[in-house]
Short mmCIF file of C-alpha atoms in Angstrom, two decimals:
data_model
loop_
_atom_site.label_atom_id
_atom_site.label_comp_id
_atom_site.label_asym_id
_atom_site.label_seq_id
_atom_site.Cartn_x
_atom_site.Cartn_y
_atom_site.Cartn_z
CA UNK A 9 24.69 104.80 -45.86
CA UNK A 10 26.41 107.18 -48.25
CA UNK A 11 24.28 108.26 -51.46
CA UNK A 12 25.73 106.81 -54.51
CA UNK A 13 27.09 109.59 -57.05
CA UNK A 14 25.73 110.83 -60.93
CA UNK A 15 28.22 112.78 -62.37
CA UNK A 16 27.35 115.32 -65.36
CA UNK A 17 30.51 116.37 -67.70
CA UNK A 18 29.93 118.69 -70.68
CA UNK A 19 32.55 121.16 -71.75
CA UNK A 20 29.74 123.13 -72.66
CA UNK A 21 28.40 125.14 -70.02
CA UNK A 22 25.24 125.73 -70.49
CA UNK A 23 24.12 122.39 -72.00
CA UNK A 24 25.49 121.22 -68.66
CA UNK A 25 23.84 123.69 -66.46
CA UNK A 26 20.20 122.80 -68.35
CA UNK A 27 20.71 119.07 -68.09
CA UNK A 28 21.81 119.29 -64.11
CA UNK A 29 19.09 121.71 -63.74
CA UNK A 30 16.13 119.36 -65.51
CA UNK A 31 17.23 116.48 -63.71
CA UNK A 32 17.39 118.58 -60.23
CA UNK A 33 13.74 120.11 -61.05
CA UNK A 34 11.92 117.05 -62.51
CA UNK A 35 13.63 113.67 -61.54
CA UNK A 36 13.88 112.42 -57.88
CA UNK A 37 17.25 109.86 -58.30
CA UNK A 38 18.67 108.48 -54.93
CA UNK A 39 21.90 110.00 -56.12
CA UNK A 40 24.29 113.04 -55.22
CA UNK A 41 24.75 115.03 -58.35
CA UNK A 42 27.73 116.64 -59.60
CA UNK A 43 28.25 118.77 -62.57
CA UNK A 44 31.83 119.34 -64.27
CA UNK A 45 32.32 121.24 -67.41
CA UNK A 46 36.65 120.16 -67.23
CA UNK A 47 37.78 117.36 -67.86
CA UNK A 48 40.39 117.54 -65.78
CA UNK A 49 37.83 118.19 -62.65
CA UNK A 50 35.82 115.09 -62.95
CA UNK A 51 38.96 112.97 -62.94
CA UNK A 52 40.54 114.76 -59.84
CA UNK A 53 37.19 114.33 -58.13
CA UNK A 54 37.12 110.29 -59.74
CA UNK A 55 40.41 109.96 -58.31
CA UNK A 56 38.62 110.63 -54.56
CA UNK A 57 34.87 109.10 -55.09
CA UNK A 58 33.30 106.11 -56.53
CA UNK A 59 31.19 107.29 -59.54
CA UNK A 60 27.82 105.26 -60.01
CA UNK A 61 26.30 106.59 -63.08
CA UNK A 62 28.89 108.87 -65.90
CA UNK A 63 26.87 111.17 -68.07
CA UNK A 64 29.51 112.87 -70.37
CA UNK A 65 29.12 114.58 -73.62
CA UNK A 66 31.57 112.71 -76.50
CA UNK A 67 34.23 115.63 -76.63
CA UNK A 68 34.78 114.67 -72.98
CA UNK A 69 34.73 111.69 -73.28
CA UNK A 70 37.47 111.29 -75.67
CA UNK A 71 39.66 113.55 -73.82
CA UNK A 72 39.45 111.34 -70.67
CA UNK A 73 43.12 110.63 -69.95
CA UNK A 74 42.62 107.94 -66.93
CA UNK A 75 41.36 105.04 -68.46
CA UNK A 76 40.18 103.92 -64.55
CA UNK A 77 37.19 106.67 -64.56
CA UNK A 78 35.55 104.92 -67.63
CA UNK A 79 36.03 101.27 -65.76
CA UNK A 80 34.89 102.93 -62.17
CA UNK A 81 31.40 104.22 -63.51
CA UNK A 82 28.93 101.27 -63.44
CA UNK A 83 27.03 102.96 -66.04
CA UNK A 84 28.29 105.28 -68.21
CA UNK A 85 26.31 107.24 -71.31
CA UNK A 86 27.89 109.42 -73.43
CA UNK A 87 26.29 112.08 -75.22
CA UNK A 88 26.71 111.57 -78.92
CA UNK A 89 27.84 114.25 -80.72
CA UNK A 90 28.76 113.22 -83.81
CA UNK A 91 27.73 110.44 -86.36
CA UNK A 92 31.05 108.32 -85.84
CA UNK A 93 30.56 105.22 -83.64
CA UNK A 94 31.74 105.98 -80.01
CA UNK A 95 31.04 102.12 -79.61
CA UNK A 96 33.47 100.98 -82.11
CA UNK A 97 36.26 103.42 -80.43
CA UNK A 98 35.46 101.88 -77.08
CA UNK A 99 35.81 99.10 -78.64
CA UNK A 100 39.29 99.45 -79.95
CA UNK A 101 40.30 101.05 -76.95
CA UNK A 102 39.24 98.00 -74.67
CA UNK A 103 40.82 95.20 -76.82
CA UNK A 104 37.93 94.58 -79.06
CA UNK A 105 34.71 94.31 -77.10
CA UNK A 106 32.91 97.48 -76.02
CA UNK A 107 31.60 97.89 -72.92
CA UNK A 108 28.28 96.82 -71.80
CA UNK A 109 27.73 99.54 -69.67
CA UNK A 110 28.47 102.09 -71.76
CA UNK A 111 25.61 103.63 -73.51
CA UNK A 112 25.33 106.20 -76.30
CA UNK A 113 22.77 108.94 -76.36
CA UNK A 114 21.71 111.57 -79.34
CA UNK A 115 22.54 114.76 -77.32
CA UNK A 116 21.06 117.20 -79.93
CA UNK A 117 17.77 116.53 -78.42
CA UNK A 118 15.59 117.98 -75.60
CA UNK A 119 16.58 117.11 -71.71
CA UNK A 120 13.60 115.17 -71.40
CA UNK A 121 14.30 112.71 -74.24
CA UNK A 122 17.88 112.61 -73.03
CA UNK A 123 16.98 111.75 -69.50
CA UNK A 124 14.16 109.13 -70.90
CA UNK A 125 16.48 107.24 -72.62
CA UNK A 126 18.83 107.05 -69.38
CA UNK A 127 16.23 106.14 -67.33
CA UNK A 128 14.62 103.56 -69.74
CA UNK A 129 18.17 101.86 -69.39
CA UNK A 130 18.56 102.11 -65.93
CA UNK A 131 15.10 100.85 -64.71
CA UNK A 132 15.86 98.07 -67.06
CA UNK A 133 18.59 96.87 -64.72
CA UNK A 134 18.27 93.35 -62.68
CA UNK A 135 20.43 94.81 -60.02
CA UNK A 136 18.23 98.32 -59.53
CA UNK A 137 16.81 98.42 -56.06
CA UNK A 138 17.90 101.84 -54.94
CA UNK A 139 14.26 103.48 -55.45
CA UNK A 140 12.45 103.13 -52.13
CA UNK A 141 8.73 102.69 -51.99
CA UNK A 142 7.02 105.77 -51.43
CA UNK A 143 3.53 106.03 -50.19
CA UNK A 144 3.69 108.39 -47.32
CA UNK A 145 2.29 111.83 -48.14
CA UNK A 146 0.37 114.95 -47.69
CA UNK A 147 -1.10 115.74 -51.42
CA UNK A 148 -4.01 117.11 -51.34
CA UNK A 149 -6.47 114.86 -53.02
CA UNK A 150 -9.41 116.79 -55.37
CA UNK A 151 -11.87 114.49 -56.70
CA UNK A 152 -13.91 115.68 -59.75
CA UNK A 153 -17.66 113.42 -60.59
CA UNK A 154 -20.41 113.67 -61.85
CA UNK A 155 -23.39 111.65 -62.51
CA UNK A 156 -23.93 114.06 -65.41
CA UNK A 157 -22.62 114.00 -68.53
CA UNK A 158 -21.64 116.83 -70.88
CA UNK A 159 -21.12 119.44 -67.90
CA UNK A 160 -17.51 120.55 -68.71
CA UNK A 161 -16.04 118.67 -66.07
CA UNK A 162 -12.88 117.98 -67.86
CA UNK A 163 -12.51 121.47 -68.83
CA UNK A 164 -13.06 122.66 -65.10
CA UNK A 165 -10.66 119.69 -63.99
CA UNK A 166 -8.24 121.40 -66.27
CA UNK A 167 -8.75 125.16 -65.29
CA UNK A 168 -8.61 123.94 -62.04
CA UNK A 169 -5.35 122.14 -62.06
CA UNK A 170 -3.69 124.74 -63.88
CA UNK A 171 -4.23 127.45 -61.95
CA UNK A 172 -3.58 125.44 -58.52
CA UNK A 173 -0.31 124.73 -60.78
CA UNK A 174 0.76 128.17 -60.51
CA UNK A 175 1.55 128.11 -57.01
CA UNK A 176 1.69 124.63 -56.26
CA UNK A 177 3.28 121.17 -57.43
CA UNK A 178 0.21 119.76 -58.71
CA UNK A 179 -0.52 116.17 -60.91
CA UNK A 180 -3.80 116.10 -62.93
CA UNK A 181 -5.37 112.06 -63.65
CA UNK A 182 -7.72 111.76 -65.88
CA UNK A 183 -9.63 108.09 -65.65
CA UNK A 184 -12.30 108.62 -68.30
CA UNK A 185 -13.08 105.62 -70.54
CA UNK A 186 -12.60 108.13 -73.64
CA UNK A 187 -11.19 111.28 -72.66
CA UNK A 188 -9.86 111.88 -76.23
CA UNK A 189 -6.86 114.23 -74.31
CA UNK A 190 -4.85 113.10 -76.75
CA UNK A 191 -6.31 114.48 -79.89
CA UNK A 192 -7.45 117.50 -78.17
CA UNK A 193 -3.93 118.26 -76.93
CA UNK A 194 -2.45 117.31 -80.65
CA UNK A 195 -0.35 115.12 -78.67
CA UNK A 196 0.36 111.05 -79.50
CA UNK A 197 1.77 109.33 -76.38
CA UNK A 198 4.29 106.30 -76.08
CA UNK A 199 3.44 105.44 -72.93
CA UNK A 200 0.08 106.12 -70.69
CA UNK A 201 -1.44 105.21 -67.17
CA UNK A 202 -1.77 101.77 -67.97
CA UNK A 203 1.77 101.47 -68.58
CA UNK A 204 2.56 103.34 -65.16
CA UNK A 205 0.41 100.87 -63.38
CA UNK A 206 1.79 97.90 -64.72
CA UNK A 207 5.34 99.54 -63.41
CA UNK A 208 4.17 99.82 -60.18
CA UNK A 209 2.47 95.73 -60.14
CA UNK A 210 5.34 94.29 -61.58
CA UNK A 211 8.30 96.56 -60.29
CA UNK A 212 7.05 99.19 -57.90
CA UNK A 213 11.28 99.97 -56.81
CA UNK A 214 11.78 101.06 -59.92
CA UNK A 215 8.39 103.25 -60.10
CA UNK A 216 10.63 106.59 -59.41
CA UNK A 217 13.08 105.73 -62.19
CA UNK A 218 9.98 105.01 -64.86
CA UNK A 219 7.17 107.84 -63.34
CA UNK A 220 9.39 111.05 -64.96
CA UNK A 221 9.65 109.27 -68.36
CA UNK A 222 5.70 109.41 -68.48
CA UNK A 223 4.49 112.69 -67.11
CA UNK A 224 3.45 115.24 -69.69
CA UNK A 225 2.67 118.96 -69.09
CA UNK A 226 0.09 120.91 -70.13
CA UNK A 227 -0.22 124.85 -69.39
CA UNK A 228 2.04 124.46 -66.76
CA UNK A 229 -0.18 121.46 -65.31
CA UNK A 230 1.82 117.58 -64.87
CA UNK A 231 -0.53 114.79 -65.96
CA UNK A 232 -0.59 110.95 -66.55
CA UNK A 233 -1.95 110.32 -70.44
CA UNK A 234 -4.75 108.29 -69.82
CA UNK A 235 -5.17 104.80 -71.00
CA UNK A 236 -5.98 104.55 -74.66
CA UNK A 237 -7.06 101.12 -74.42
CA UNK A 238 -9.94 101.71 -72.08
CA UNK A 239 -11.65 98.32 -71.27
CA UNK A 240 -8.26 98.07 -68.93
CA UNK A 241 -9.19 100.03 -66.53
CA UNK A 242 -11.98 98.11 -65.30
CA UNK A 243 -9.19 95.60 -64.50
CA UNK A 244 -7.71 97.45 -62.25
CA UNK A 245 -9.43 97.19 -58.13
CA UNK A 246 -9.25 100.25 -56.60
CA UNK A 247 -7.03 99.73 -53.90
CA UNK A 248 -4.40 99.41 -56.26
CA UNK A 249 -5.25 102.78 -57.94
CA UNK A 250 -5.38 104.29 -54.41
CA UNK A 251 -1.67 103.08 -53.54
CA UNK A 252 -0.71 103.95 -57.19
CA UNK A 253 -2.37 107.71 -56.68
CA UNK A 254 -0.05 107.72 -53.30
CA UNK A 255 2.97 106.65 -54.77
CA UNK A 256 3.09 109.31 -57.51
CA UNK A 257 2.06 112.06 -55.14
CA UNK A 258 5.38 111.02 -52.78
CA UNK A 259 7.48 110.35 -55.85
CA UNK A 260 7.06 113.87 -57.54
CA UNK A 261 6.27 115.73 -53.99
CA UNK A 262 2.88 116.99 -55.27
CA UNK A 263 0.71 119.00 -52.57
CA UNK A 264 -2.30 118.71 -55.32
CA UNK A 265 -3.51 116.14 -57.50
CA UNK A 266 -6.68 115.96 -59.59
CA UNK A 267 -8.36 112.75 -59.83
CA UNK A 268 -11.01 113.71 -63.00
CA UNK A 269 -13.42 110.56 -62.51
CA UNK A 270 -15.57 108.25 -64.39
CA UNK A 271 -18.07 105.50 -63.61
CA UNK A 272 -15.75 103.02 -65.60
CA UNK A 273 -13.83 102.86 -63.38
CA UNK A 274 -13.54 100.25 -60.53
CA UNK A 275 -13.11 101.58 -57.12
CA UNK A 276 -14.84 104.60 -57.62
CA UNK A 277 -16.17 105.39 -54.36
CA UNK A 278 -13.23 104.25 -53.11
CA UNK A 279 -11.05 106.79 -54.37
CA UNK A 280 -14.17 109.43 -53.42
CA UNK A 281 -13.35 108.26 -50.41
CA UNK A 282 -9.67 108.95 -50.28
CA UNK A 283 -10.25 112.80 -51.59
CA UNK A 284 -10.13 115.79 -49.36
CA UNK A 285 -13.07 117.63 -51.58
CA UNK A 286 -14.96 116.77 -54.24
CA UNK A 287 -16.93 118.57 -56.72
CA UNK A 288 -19.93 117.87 -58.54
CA UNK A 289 -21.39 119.37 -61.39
CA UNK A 290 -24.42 119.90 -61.94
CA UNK A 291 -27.21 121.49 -64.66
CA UNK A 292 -30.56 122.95 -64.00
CA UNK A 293 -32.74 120.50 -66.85
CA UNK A 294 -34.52 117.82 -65.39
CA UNK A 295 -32.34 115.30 -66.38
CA UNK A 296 -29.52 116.02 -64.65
CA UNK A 297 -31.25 116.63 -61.69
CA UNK A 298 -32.82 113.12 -61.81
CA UNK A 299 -29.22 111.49 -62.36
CA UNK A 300 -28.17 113.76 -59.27
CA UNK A 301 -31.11 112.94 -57.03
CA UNK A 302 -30.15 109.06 -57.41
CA UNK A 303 -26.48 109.51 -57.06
CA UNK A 304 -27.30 110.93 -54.02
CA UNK A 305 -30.22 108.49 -53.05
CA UNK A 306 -27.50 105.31 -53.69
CA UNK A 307 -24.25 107.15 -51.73
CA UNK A 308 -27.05 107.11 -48.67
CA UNK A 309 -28.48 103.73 -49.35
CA UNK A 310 -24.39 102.51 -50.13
CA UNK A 311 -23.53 103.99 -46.50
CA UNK A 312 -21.44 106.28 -48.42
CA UNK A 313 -22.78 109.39 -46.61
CA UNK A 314 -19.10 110.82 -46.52
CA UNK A 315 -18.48 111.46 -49.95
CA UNK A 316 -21.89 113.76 -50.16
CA UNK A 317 -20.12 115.96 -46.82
CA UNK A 318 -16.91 116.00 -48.62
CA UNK A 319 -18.88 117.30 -51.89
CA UNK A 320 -19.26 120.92 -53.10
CA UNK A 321 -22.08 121.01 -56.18
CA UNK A 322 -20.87 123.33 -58.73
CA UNK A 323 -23.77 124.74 -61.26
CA UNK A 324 -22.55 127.24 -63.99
CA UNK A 325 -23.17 130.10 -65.69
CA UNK A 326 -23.84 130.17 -69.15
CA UNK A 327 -20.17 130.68 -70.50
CA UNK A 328 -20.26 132.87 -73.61
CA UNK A 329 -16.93 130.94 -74.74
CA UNK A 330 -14.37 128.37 -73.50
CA UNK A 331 -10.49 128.39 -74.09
CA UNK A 332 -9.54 127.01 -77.73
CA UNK A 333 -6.87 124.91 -76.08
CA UNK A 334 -6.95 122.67 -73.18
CA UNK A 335 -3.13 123.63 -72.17
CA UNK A 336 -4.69 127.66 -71.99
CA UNK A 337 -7.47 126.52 -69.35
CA UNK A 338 -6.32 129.30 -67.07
CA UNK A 339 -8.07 132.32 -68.96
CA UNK A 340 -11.28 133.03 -69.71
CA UNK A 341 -14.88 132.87 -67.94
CA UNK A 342 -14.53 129.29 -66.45
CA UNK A 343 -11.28 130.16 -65.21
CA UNK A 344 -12.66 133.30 -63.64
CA UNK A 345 -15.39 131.02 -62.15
CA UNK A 346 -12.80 128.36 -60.74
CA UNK A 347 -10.21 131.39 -59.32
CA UNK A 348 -13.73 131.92 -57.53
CA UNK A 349 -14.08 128.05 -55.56
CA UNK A 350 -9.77 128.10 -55.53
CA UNK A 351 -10.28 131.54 -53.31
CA UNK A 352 -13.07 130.80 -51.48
CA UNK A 353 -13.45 126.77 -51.01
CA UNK A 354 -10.32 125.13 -51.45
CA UNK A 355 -8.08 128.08 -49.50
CA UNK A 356 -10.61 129.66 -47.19
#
């Protein structure tokens, strides 16, 4: 079956180039993309091939002089440009109605708003069922728990992530009842993990189209927002966070992903389980070696003897100080400490 066709036209060049190359680099589309900064290419090439989706800045737009390009596309957005209606021109232009496919879009913002907004429209589509499931894949699964609390596992999630991120296409997931990421990024989020799983229960075609109008990046490091309202994760079985954890890795082609774990969450063990290593920290007071000694009691009473062989227990050194930022988690001591188990444990 031939791949359906995007087409990109912007008389500017390098507007064009940046959009063509965020959507190359970041979005996986089941479409063949072409870029055209002339007019007078895209409707020579129109002329030849069927064009499914028309992204085309305004001044293009209204120099289009074949009238059958803008009635080929079955979705077409134009890039705003100005603060005068395109709609209303369309309008005018079509005998009075506008067209329902057509779709206006601020272009004076960053690729990844621009794309969002695309997306958001055509995910919302009855007719969308180009997206195959995807749930085939060889990530590279890195579970992070720990029956103790207040042992910098987030922070060594993080350092961890980031620096595998260097090298490698790698998705952090952070299921902690309150990770506070949020505030501690200085970020506020539209949409979080809870949304992304209801995409893939309700609509799991369409999971592609949604997943890049979620991800975030920190320090070079994709991640998931967690779920700000936190009682819904214990919802959630774990099978269905297993499939969802599969799906995202085969959707954005990640050979790493970070699964930062917390008891709240149901199918814990499960996704333990599922993870090529784990690590668990660890402190020296008697208290945390108490919470250890029965985790480790009830994974051998639970039959669970697999998760303590797939587990590497990580006890630090006092760390004179910690990154001020969570997207800089790749200097410092603790990054020093996790280049260490990245050398040594994950590659050796």
């Amino acid at each position: 079956m031939t791949q359906k066709i995007m087409a990109i036209c912007d008389m500017e060049e390098g507007y064009a180039f940046r959009m063509a190359e965020y959507l190359l680099e970041k979005v996986r589309l089941p479409y063949t993309l072409h870029l055209f900064t002339a007019v007078e290419e895209l409707e020579k090439f129109a002329g030849r091939e069927e064009i499914e989706i028309l992204l085309i800045a305004e001044s293009a737009w209204r120099l289009l002089k074949e009238a059958y390009i803008r009635k080929q596309a079955a979705q077409m957005f134009i890039l705003q440009e100005s603060s005068e209606a395109v709609q209303m021109s369309a309008a005018q232009e079509n005998g009075g109605a506008a067209q329902e496919d057509m779709h206006c879009i601020c272009k004076y913002q960053s690729p990844e708003l621009v794309v969002q907004e695309m997306l958001n429209v055509i995910a919302d589509g009855s007719g969308w069922k180009d997206c195959p499931e995807a749930v085939d894949t060889d990530v590279k699964m890195i579970g992070i728990y720990s029956p103790v609390k207040r042992c910098l596992q987030t922070s060594f999630a993080l350092s961890l992530g980031q620096l595998l991120a260097k090298e490698h296409k790698t998705m952090y997931l952070n299921f902690e009842m309150y990770s506070g990421l949020g505030e501690l990024l200085q970020r506020e989020y539209q949409t979080d993990m809870l949304d992304v799983m209801y995409y893939f229960q309700s609509a799991r075609e369409k999971l592609a189209l949604r997943l890049p109008t979620v991800i975030q990046n920190a320090g070079g490091l994709d991640y998931i927002p967690p779920m700000q309202y936190s009682l819904a994760i214990k919802e959630v079985p774990g099978q269905q966070w297993l499939a969802l954890c599969k799906d995202i890795a085969a959707i954005g082609e990640y050979e790493y992903m970070i699964l930062d774990l917390d008891d709240g969450i149901d199918g814990l063990f499960e996704l333990l389980k599922s993870c090529n290593k784990i690590y668990t920290i660890t402190r020296e007071d008697h208290f945390a070696q108490a919470k250890l000694r029965q985790y480790e009691r009830m994974l051998q009473q639970g039959e669970l003897g697999e998760i303590s062989e797939k587990t590497v227990k990580c006890r630090f050194p006092i760390f004179q100080e910690l990154p001020d930022s969570l997207d800089m988690m790749t200097h410092g001591e603790l990054a020093g400490y996790v280049k260490s188990i990245i050398k040594e444990d994950i590659y050796g």
